[in-house]
Coordinates of C-alpha atoms (C1' of nucleotides) in Angstrom, one line a residue:
Chain A
X20 CA -32.4 21.9 2.7
X21 CA -32.5 19.5 5.7
X22 CA -29.2 17.7 4.9
X23 CA -27.0 20.4 6.8
X24 CA -25.5 18.8 9.9
X25 CA -25.8 20.4 13.4
X26 CA -22.6 21.5 15.1
X27 CA -22.7 18.5 17.3
X28 CA -23.1 16.2 14.2
X29 CA -20.2 17.9 12.5
X30 CA -18.1 17.2 15.6
X31 CA -19.0 13.5 15.6
X32 CA -18.3 13.3 11.9
X33 CA -15.0 15.1 12.3
X34 CA -14.0 12.9 15.3
X35 CA -14.5 9.8 13.2
X36 CA -12.7 11.2 10.2
X37 CA -9.7 12.3 12.3
X38 CA -9.4 9.0 13.9
X39 CA -9.7 7.1 10.7
X40 CA -7.1 9.3 9.0
X41 CA -4.7 8.7 11.9
X42 CA -5.2 4.8 12.0
X43 CA -5.1 4.5 8.3
X44 CA -1.9 6.4 8.0
X45 CA -0.3 4.5 10.8
X46 CA -1.2 1.0 9.8
X47 CA -2.9 1.0 6.4
X48 CA -6.4 0.9 5.2
X49 CA -6.7 -2.9 5.1
X50 CA -5.2 -3.4 8.5
X51 CA -7.7 -1.1 10.4
X52 CA -11.2 -2.3 10.8
X53 CA -14.3 -0.1 11.3
X54 CA -14.8 -1.5 14.8
X55 CA -11.3 -0.3 15.8
X56 CA -12.1 3.2 14.3
X57 CA -15.2 3.8 16.3
X58 CA -13.8 2.3 19.5
X59 CA -10.8 4.6 19.2
X60 CA -13.1 7.6 18.3
X61 CA -15.4 6.8 21.2
X62 CA -18.2 6.7 18.6
X63 CA -20.5 3.9 17.5
X64 CA -20.8 2.2 14.2
X65 CA -24.3 3.6 13.8
X66 CA -22.7 7.0 13.7
X67 CA -20.0 6.0 11.3
X68 CA -22.5 4.6 8.9
X69 CA -24.8 7.6 9.3
X70 CA -22.2 9.9 7.9
X71 CA -20.3 7.5 5.6
X72 CA -22.2 5.0 3.6
X73 CA -19.3 2.5 3.6
X74 CA -15.7 2.1 4.6
X75 CA -14.7 2.9 1.0
X76 CA -16.4 6.2 1.0
X77 CA -14.9 6.9 4.5
X78 CA -11.5 6.4 3.0
X79 CA -12.4 8.7 0.1
X80 CA -13.7 11.4 2.3
X81 CA -10.6 11.2 4.5
X82 CA -8.4 11.4 1.5
X83 CA -10.2 14.3 0.0
X84 CA -10.1 16.3 3.2
X85 CA -6.3 15.5 3.6
X86 CA -5.5 16.5 0.1
X87 CA -7.4 19.8 0.5
X88 CA -5.6 20.6 3.9
X89 CA -2.2 19.8 2.4
X90 CA -2.8 22.0 -0.5
X91 CA -4.0 24.9 1.5
X92 CA -1.0 24.4 3.9
X93 CA 1.5 24.5 1.0
X94 CA -0.1 27.6 -0.6
X95 CA -0.1 29.5 2.6
X96 CA 3.3 28.6 3.7
X97 CA 5.0 29.2 0.5
X98 CA 3.3 32.5 0.2
X99 CA 5.1 33.6 3.3
X100 CA 8.6 32.9 1.8
X101 CA 10.4 35.7 0.0
X102 CA 9.7 36.1 -3.6
X103 CA 12.0 34.5 -6.3
X104 CA 13.6 31.2 -6.5
X105 CA 13.8 30.9 -2.8
X106 CA 10.0 30.7 -2.7
X107 CA 10.1 27.7 -4.9
X108 CA 12.7 26.1 -2.6
X109 CA 10.7 26.9 0.4
X110 CA 8.4 23.9 -0.6
X111 CA 11.4 21.7 0.0
X112 CA 12.2 23.3 3.3
X113 CA 8.6 22.6 4.4
X114 CA 9.0 19.0 3.3
X115 CA 12.3 18.5 5.0
X116 CA 10.6 19.5 8.3
X117 CA 7.7 17.3 7.6
X118 CA 9.9 14.3 6.8
X119 CA 11.6 14.7 10.1
X120 CA 8.4 14.4 12.1
X121 CA 8.4 11.2 14.2
X122 CA 6.2 8.5 12.7
X123 CA 6.5 9.8 9.2
X124 CA 5.5 7.0 6.9
X125 CA 5.4 8.5 3.5
X126 CA 2.7 10.6 1.7
X127 CA -0.9 9.7 2.7
X128 CA -2.1 10.1 -0.7
X129 CA 0.4 7.6 -2.2
X130 CA -0.1 5.1 0.5
X131 CA -3.9 5.2 0.3
X132 CA -3.9 4.8 -3.5
X133 CA -1.6 1.8 -3.0
X134 CA -3.8 0.4 -0.3
X135 CA -7.0 0.6 -2.3
X136 CA -5.6 -0.2 -5.8
X137 CA -8.9 -1.1 -7.4
X138 CA -11.0 1.9 -6.2
X139 CA -11.3 4.5 -9.2
X140 CA -12.5 7.2 -6.7
X141 CA -9.4 7.1 -4.7
X142 CA -7.3 7.1 -7.9
X143 CA -9.2 10.2 -9.1
X144 CA -8.5 12.0 -5.8
X145 CA -4.8 11.1 -6.1
X146 CA -4.5 12.3 -9.6
X147 CA -6.2 15.7 -8.6
X148 CA -3.8 15.9 -5.7
X149 CA -0.7 15.6 -8.0
X150 CA -2.3 18.1 -10.5
X151 CA -2.9 20.7 -7.8
X152 CA 0.7 20.1 -6.5
X153 CA 2.1 20.7 -10.0
X154 CA -0.1 23.7 -10.5
X155 CA 1.2 25.2 -7.2
X156 CA 4.8 24.6 -8.3
X157 CA 4.3 26.0 -11.7
X158 CA 2.9 29.2 -10.3
X159 CA 5.8 29.6 -7.9
X160 CA 8.2 29.0 -10.7
X161 CA 6.5 31.5 -13.0
X162 CA 6.5 34.1 -10.1
X163 CA 10.3 33.6 -9.9
X164 CA 10.6 34.5 -13.6
X165 CA 12.1 31.1 -14.6
X166 CA 11.6 29.6 -18.1
X167 CA 10.0 26.2 -18.9
X168 CA 7.8 26.4 -15.8
X169 CA 5.5 23.4 -16.6
X170 CA 8.4 21.0 -17.1
X171 CA 10.3 22.2 -14.1
X172 CA 7.2 21.8 -12.0
X173 CA 6.8 18.3 -13.2
X174 CA 10.4 17.5 -12.5
X175 CA 10.3 19.1 -9.0
X176 CA 7.2 16.9 -8.2
X177 CA 9.3 13.8 -9.1
X178 CA 12.0 14.9 -6.6
X179 CA 9.3 15.6 -3.9
X180 CA 7.5 12.3 -4.4
X181 CA 10.7 10.4 -4.7
X182 CA 12.0 11.9 -1.5
X183 CA 8.9 11.0 0.4
X184 CA 9.2 7.3 -0.7
X185 CA 12.9 7.1 0.1
X186 CA 12.6 8.8 3.5
X187 CA 9.9 6.4 4.5
X188 CA 11.8 3.3 3.4
X189 CA 15.3 4.4 4.6
X190 CA 14.1 5.8 7.8
X191 CA 16.5 8.7 7.4
X192 CA 15.7 12.3 6.4
X193 CA 18.6 12.7 4.0
X194 CA 16.6 12.5 0.9
X195 CA 14.8 15.7 1.7
X196 CA 18.0 17.6 1.6
X197 CA 19.1 15.8 -1.5
X198 CA 15.9 16.6 -3.2
X199 CA 16.4 20.4 -2.3
X200 CA 19.8 20.4 -3.6
X201 CA 18.8 18.8 -7.0
X202 CA 15.9 21.3 -7.2
X203 CA 18.4 24.1 -6.7
X204 CA 20.5 22.8 -9.6
X205 CA 17.5 22.5 -11.9
X206 CA 16.3 25.9 -11.0
X207 CA 19.8 27.3 -11.6
X208 CA 19.9 25.6 -14.9
X209 CA 16.6 27.2 -15.9
X210 CA 17.7 30.6 -14.8
X211 CA 20.8 30.4 -17.1
X212 CA 18.1 30.0 -19.7
X213 CA 19.7 27.3 -21.8
X214 CA 18.8 23.7 -22.1
X215 CA 22.3 22.2 -21.6
X216 CA 22.7 18.5 -22.3
X217 CA 25.4 16.2 -21.2
X218 CA 26.6 16.0 -24.8
X219 CA 26.5 19.8 -25.3
X220 CA 28.5 20.3 -22.1
X221 CA 31.4 18.2 -23.3
Chain B
X20 CA 22.5 -31.7 3.5
X21 CA 19.0 -33.1 2.9
X22 CA 17.3 -29.6 2.7
X23 CA 18.1 -29.4 -1.1
X24 CA 14.9 -29.4 -3.2
X25 CA 14.4 -31.8 -6.1
X26 CA 13.8 -30.2 -9.4
X27 CA 10.1 -31.0 -9.3
X28 CA 10.0 -29.5 -5.9
X29 CA 11.8 -26.4 -7.2
X30 CA 9.3 -26.1 -10.0
X31 CA 6.3 -26.2 -7.5
X32 CA 7.9 -23.7 -5.4
X33 CA 8.6 -21.4 -8.3
X34 CA 5.2 -21.8 -9.6
X35 CA 3.7 -20.7 -6.3
X36 CA 6.1 -17.9 -6.0
X37 CA 5.5 -16.5 -9.6
X38 CA 1.7 -16.7 -9.2
X39 CA 1.9 -15.0 -5.8
X40 CA 4.1 -12.2 -7.2
X41 CA 1.7 -11.6 -10.1
X42 CA -1.4 -11.5 -7.9
X43 CA 0.3 -9.4 -5.1
X44 CA 1.5 -6.9 -7.7
X45 CA -2.0 -6.5 -9.4
X46 CA -4.2 -6.2 -6.3
X47 CA -2.0 -5.8 -3.3
X48 CA -0.8 -8.3 -0.5
X49 CA -3.9 -7.9 1.6
X50 CA -6.4 -8.2 -1.1
X51 CA -5.0 -11.6 -2.2
X52 CA -5.7 -14.7 -0.2
X53 CA -3.6 -17.8 0.0
X54 CA -6.5 -19.8 -1.3
X55 CA -6.6 -17.8 -4.4
X56 CA -2.8 -18.1 -4.9
X57 CA -2.9 -22.0 -4.8
X58 CA -6.0 -22.0 -7.0
X59 CA -4.4 -19.8 -9.6
X60 CA -1.0 -21.7 -9.3
X61 CA -2.9 -25.1 -9.6
X62 CA -1.2 -26.1 -6.4
X63 CA -2.3 -27.0 -2.9
X64 CA -2.1 -25.2 0.4
X65 CA -0.1 -28.1 1.7
X66 CA 2.5 -27.4 -1.0
X67 CA 2.4 -23.6 -0.2
X68 CA 2.9 -24.2 3.5
X69 CA 5.7 -26.8 2.8
X70 CA 7.9 -24.2 1.2
X71 CA 6.7 -21.1 2.9
X72 CA 6.0 -21.2 6.7
X73 CA 3.5 -18.3 6.5
X74 CA 2.0 -15.8 4.1
X75 CA 4.3 -13.2 5.5
X76 CA 7.4 -15.3 4.7
X77 CA 6.0 -16.0 1.1
X78 CA 5.8 -12.3 0.6
X79 CA 9.3 -11.8 1.9
X80 CA 10.6 -14.6 -0.5
X81 CA 8.7 -13.0 -3.4
X82 CA 10.2 -9.6 -2.6
X83 CA 13.7 -10.8 -2.2
X84 CA 13.6 -12.8 -5.4
X85 CA 12.0 -9.7 -7.2
X86 CA 14.6 -7.4 -5.9
X87 CA 17.5 -9.7 -6.9
X88 CA 16.0 -10.1 -10.4
X89 CA 15.7 -6.3 -10.9
X90 CA 19.1 -5.6 -9.7
X91 CA 20.7 -8.2 -12.1
X92 CA 18.6 -6.9 -15.0
X93 CA 19.7 -3.3 -14.3
X94 CA 23.4 -4.3 -14.0
X95 CA 23.3 -6.3 -17.2
X96 CA 21.4 -3.9 -19.3
X97 CA 23.2 -0.9 -18.3
X98 CA 26.5 -2.5 -19.0
X99 CA 25.4 -3.0 -22.6
X100 CA 25.1 0.8 -22.9
X101 CA 28.0 2.9 -24.3
X102 CA 30.4 4.2 -21.6
X103 CA 30.1 7.6 -20.4
X104 CA 27.1 9.6 -19.2
X105 CA 24.9 7.9 -21.6
X106 CA 25.4 4.7 -19.6
X107 CA 23.9 6.4 -16.5
X108 CA 21.1 7.8 -18.6
X109 CA 20.4 4.3 -20.0
X110 CA 19.0 3.5 -16.6
X111 CA 16.1 6.1 -17.4
X112 CA 15.7 4.6 -20.9
X113 CA 15.1 1.2 -19.3
X114 CA 12.6 2.6 -16.9
X115 CA 10.7 4.6 -19.6
X116 CA 10.1 1.3 -21.4
X117 CA 9.2 -0.4 -18.2
X118 CA 6.6 2.3 -17.2
X119 CA 5.0 2.0 -20.7
X120 CA 4.2 -1.7 -20.1
X121 CA 0.4 -2.4 -19.8
X122 CA -0.6 -2.9 -16.3
X123 CA 2.2 -1.0 -14.7
X124 CA 1.2 -0.2 -11.2
X125 CA 4.4 1.2 -9.6
X126 CA 7.4 -0.4 -8.0
X127 CA 6.8 -3.7 -6.5
X128 CA 9.1 -3.0 -3.6
X129 CA 7.5 0.3 -2.7
X130 CA 3.9 -1.1 -3.1
X131 CA 4.8 -4.2 -0.9
X132 CA 6.5 -2.2 1.9
X133 CA 3.4 0.0 1.9
X134 CA 1.0 -3.0 2.1
X135 CA 3.0 -4.7 4.9
X136 CA 3.8 -1.6 6.9
X137 CA 4.5 -3.4 10.2
X138 CA 6.8 -6.1 8.9
X139 CA 10.4 -5.4 9.7
X140 CA 11.6 -8.1 7.3
X141 CA 9.9 -6.5 4.3
X142 CA 11.3 -3.1 5.4
X143 CA 14.8 -4.6 5.5
X144 CA 14.5 -6.0 2.0
X145 CA 13.2 -2.5 0.7
X146 CA 16.2 -0.8 2.3
X147 CA 18.6 -3.2 0.8
X148 CA 16.8 -2.7 -2.6
X149 CA 17.4 1.0 -2.5
X150 CA 21.0 0.7 -1.3
X151 CA 21.8 -1.7 -4.2
X152 CA 20.0 0.7 -6.6
X153 CA 22.2 3.7 -5.3
X154 CA 25.3 1.6 -5.5
X155 CA 24.7 0.8 -9.2
X156 CA 24.0 4.3 -10.0
X157 CA 27.1 5.5 -8.2
X158 CA 29.2 3.0 -10.0
X159 CA 27.9 4.1 -13.4
X160 CA 28.4 7.7 -12.5
X161 CA 32.0 7.2 -11.4
X162 CA 32.6 5.2 -14.6
X163 CA 31.5 8.4 -16.5
X164 CA 34.2 10.4 -14.6
X165 CA 31.6 12.7 -12.9
X166 CA 32.2 14.3 -9.6
X167 CA 30.2 14.0 -6.5
X168 CA 28.9 10.5 -7.5
X169 CA 27.3 9.5 -4.1
X170 CA 25.1 12.6 -4.0
X171 CA 24.2 12.3 -7.7
X172 CA 23.3 8.7 -7.2
X173 CA 21.0 9.6 -4.4
X174 CA 19.4 12.4 -6.4
X175 CA 18.9 10.2 -9.5
X176 CA 17.2 7.6 -7.2
X177 CA 14.8 10.2 -6.1
X178 CA 13.8 11.0 -9.7
X179 CA 13.4 7.3 -10.4
X180 CA 11.2 6.5 -7.5
X181 CA 9.3 9.7 -8.0
X182 CA 8.6 9.0 -11.7
X183 CA 7.5 5.4 -10.7
X184 CA 4.9 6.8 -8.3
X185 CA 3.7 9.6 -10.5
X186 CA 3.4 7.2 -13.5
X187 CA 1.3 4.8 -11.5
X188 CA -1.0 7.5 -10.3
X189 CA -1.4 9.7 -13.4
X190 CA -1.6 6.8 -15.7
X191 CA 0.6 8.4 -18.3
X192 CA 4.3 7.7 -18.9
X193 CA 5.3 11.3 -19.2
X194 CA 7.0 11.3 -15.9
X195 CA 9.7 8.8 -17.2
X196 CA 10.8 11.4 -19.8
X197 CA 10.7 14.2 -17.3
X198 CA 12.9 12.3 -15.0
X199 CA 15.4 11.5 -17.8
X200 CA 15.6 15.2 -18.7
X201 CA 16.1 16.2 -15.1
X202 CA 18.8 13.5 -14.7
X203 CA 20.5 14.9 -17.9
X204 CA 20.6 18.4 -16.4
X205 CA 22.0 17.1 -13.0
X206 CA 24.7 15.2 -14.9
X207 CA 25.6 18.2 -17.0
X208 CA 25.9 20.3 -13.9
X209 CA 28.2 17.7 -12.4
X210 CA 30.3 17.6 -15.6
X211 CA 30.7 21.4 -15.5
X212 CA 32.3 20.7 -12.2
X213 CA 30.9 23.5 -10.2
X214 CA 28.2 23.6 -7.7
X215 CA 26.1 26.4 -9.0
X216 CA 23.3 27.6 -6.9
X217 CA 20.4 29.8 -7.7
X218 CA 21.9 32.7 -5.9
X219 CA 25.3 32.3 -7.5
X220 CA 23.7 32.1 -10.9
X221 CA 22.2 35.5 -10.6
Chain C
dT22 C1' 5.8 -55.3 -7.1
dC23 C1' 5.9 -52.7 -3.2
dG24 C1' 6.4 -48.5 -0.5
dC25 C1' 7.3 -43.9 0.2
dG26 C1' 6.7 -39.1 -0.4
dA27 C1' 5.0 -35.2 -2.9
dC28 C1' 1.0 -34.0 -4.8
dA29 C1' -4.1 -31.7 -5.7
dG30 C1' -8.3 -31.3 -3.6
dT31 C1' -11.4 -30.5 0.1
dA32 C1' -13.2 -30.0 4.6
dC33 C1' -12.6 -27.6 8.5
dC34 C1' -10.9 -24.5 12.4
dG35 C1' -11.1 -20.0 15.1
dA36 C1' -10.7 -15.2 14.3
dT37 C1' -11.9 -11.1 12.0
dC38 C1' -14.0 -8.6 8.5
dG39 C1' -17.8 -4.9 6.8
dG40 C1' -22.2 -4.0 7.7
dT41 C1' -27.1 -4.3 10.2
dA42 C1' -30.3 -4.4 14.0
dC43 C1' -31.5 -3.2 18.4
dT44 C1' -30.9 -1.9 23.0
dG45 C1' -31.2 2.0 26.5
dT46 C1' -29.8 6.8 27.7
dG47 C1' -29.4 11.7 27.7
dA48 C1' -30.3 16.3 25.7
dC49 C1' -33.4 19.4 23.9
dA50 C1' -37.9 21.4 22.1
dG51 C1' -42.9 22.1 22.4
Chain D
dC19 C1' -44.1 16.4 31.0
dT20 C1' -43.5 14.4 26.7
dG21 C1' -42.0 13.1 22.1
dT22 C1' -37.9 13.1 19.2
dC23 C1' -33.5 12.4 17.8
dA24 C1' -28.6 11.5 17.9
dC25 C1' -25.9 8.9 20.7
dA26 C1' -22.7 4.7 22.8
dG27 C1' -22.7 0.1 23.3
dT28 C1' -23.5 -4.6 22.0
dA29 C1' -25.2 -8.6 19.8
dC30 C1' -25.3 -10.6 15.6
dC31 C1' -25.0 -11.6 10.4
dG32 C1' -22.7 -13.9 6.4
dA33 C1' -18.4 -13.9 4.3
dT34 C1' -13.6 -14.5 4.1
dC35 C1' -9.3 -14.7 6.2
dG36 C1' -4.6 -17.6 7.5
dG37 C1' -3.5 -22.0 8.7
dT38 C1' -4.3 -27.2 9.8
dA39 C1' -5.8 -31.9 8.9
dC40 C1' -6.8 -35.5 6.1
dT41 C1' -8.3 -37.6 2.1
dG42 C1' -7.0 -40.4 -2.4
dT43 C1' -3.8 -40.3 -6.4
dC44 C1' 0.3 -40.4 -9.0
dG45 C1' 5.3 -41.2 -9.9
dC46 C1' 9.6 -42.9 -8.9
dG47 C1' 13.2 -45.8 -6.9
dA48 C1' 14.4 -50.3 -4.7

DNA sequence: TCGCGACAGTACCGATCGGTACTGTGACAG
DNA sequence: CTGTCACAGTACCGATCGGTACTGTCGCGA
């Protein structure tokens, strides 16, 4: 095995990856060239193409690393919250803080899959990202002893992704709180155990 | 007033606009050049630049027209549905059909605002689009006699936008039904009049 | 019949794109 | 001291970008 990278090589690779992630997020994949990435990262194109065979694969590596980091962060942070429904809702509290960060422009995964519509590798990373997200939510919901966890997890994910989109378009963070309130109601309905419909409620 | 366009001029303009809308939706704004648009539309660049001063403004015109058309379509179709909560839910039925169309790649407004992140004109069109969407939902909710219409409208919009994103990434249409079921529960909770929380439900 | 204007088509412009080749330099191992 | 390797920097490649200029043609109104 000679394909292991030395510490300094890892540092160069990471520097390029971090710079690319920041620029891609700020302005979009198509609007940022490799020349700008290496200039900003104080690296050379030779280094970039040593670690990433093409711009496409640089984008894929960036997105994979980002998805992994977000997933680990969510797992760790929600584990700190008190058990029960509050732990499920803690996901929304994390997101509300995230949305409020200056320069928030929506979910990196969603933006990147939109930027690179024809790339099946990017699409696969995005599908995996959503699947892991649902898996995390489902686990937290089951821990809270709530029924119909798979469906609830899928529904909460809709609120999360919707809030991310609306926040980035509206420029306000209200959508985060709206999503949390909606999630609270959906969880409450599940705790009541029934499947009330509009008709049945009349 | 000599700035009115003759019927044949309107036809040329519309042909370019429709072709641009289709190509931009399929592959993204940055991935489609003006040469390809005029070739596909069987027009000339001279015609394109006669009616649209730049590619940016062509994109803006396309998005404005698209937003108007979607809004009119939603108003008209939901007006056909029976009054009451079912009319609110009819929005989701329309979207479920829409998501199932072959080649569905997400909401044009969201995709375009992601593609052209730095363009304030596009961002303004997108904000207006969401505001009209919320206004429509709010009206339908009020017609159904449900309380807390503004908040409910904002929450339903999160479900709609979230479902659009998830459908386009997952490649399945399940998210539409999930969004409808979640909306049904939120409407039922509003009809019960209370504001139940997870804590209060214990 | 004549003339005007919208038209499709094409050649072209400068700029920028992703990607390659090649410089010289500095660090480190034998 | 010497060879090696990763490095930053730069010049360069063909291709494509948005946008302009200029053909010749067609249709319509006077």
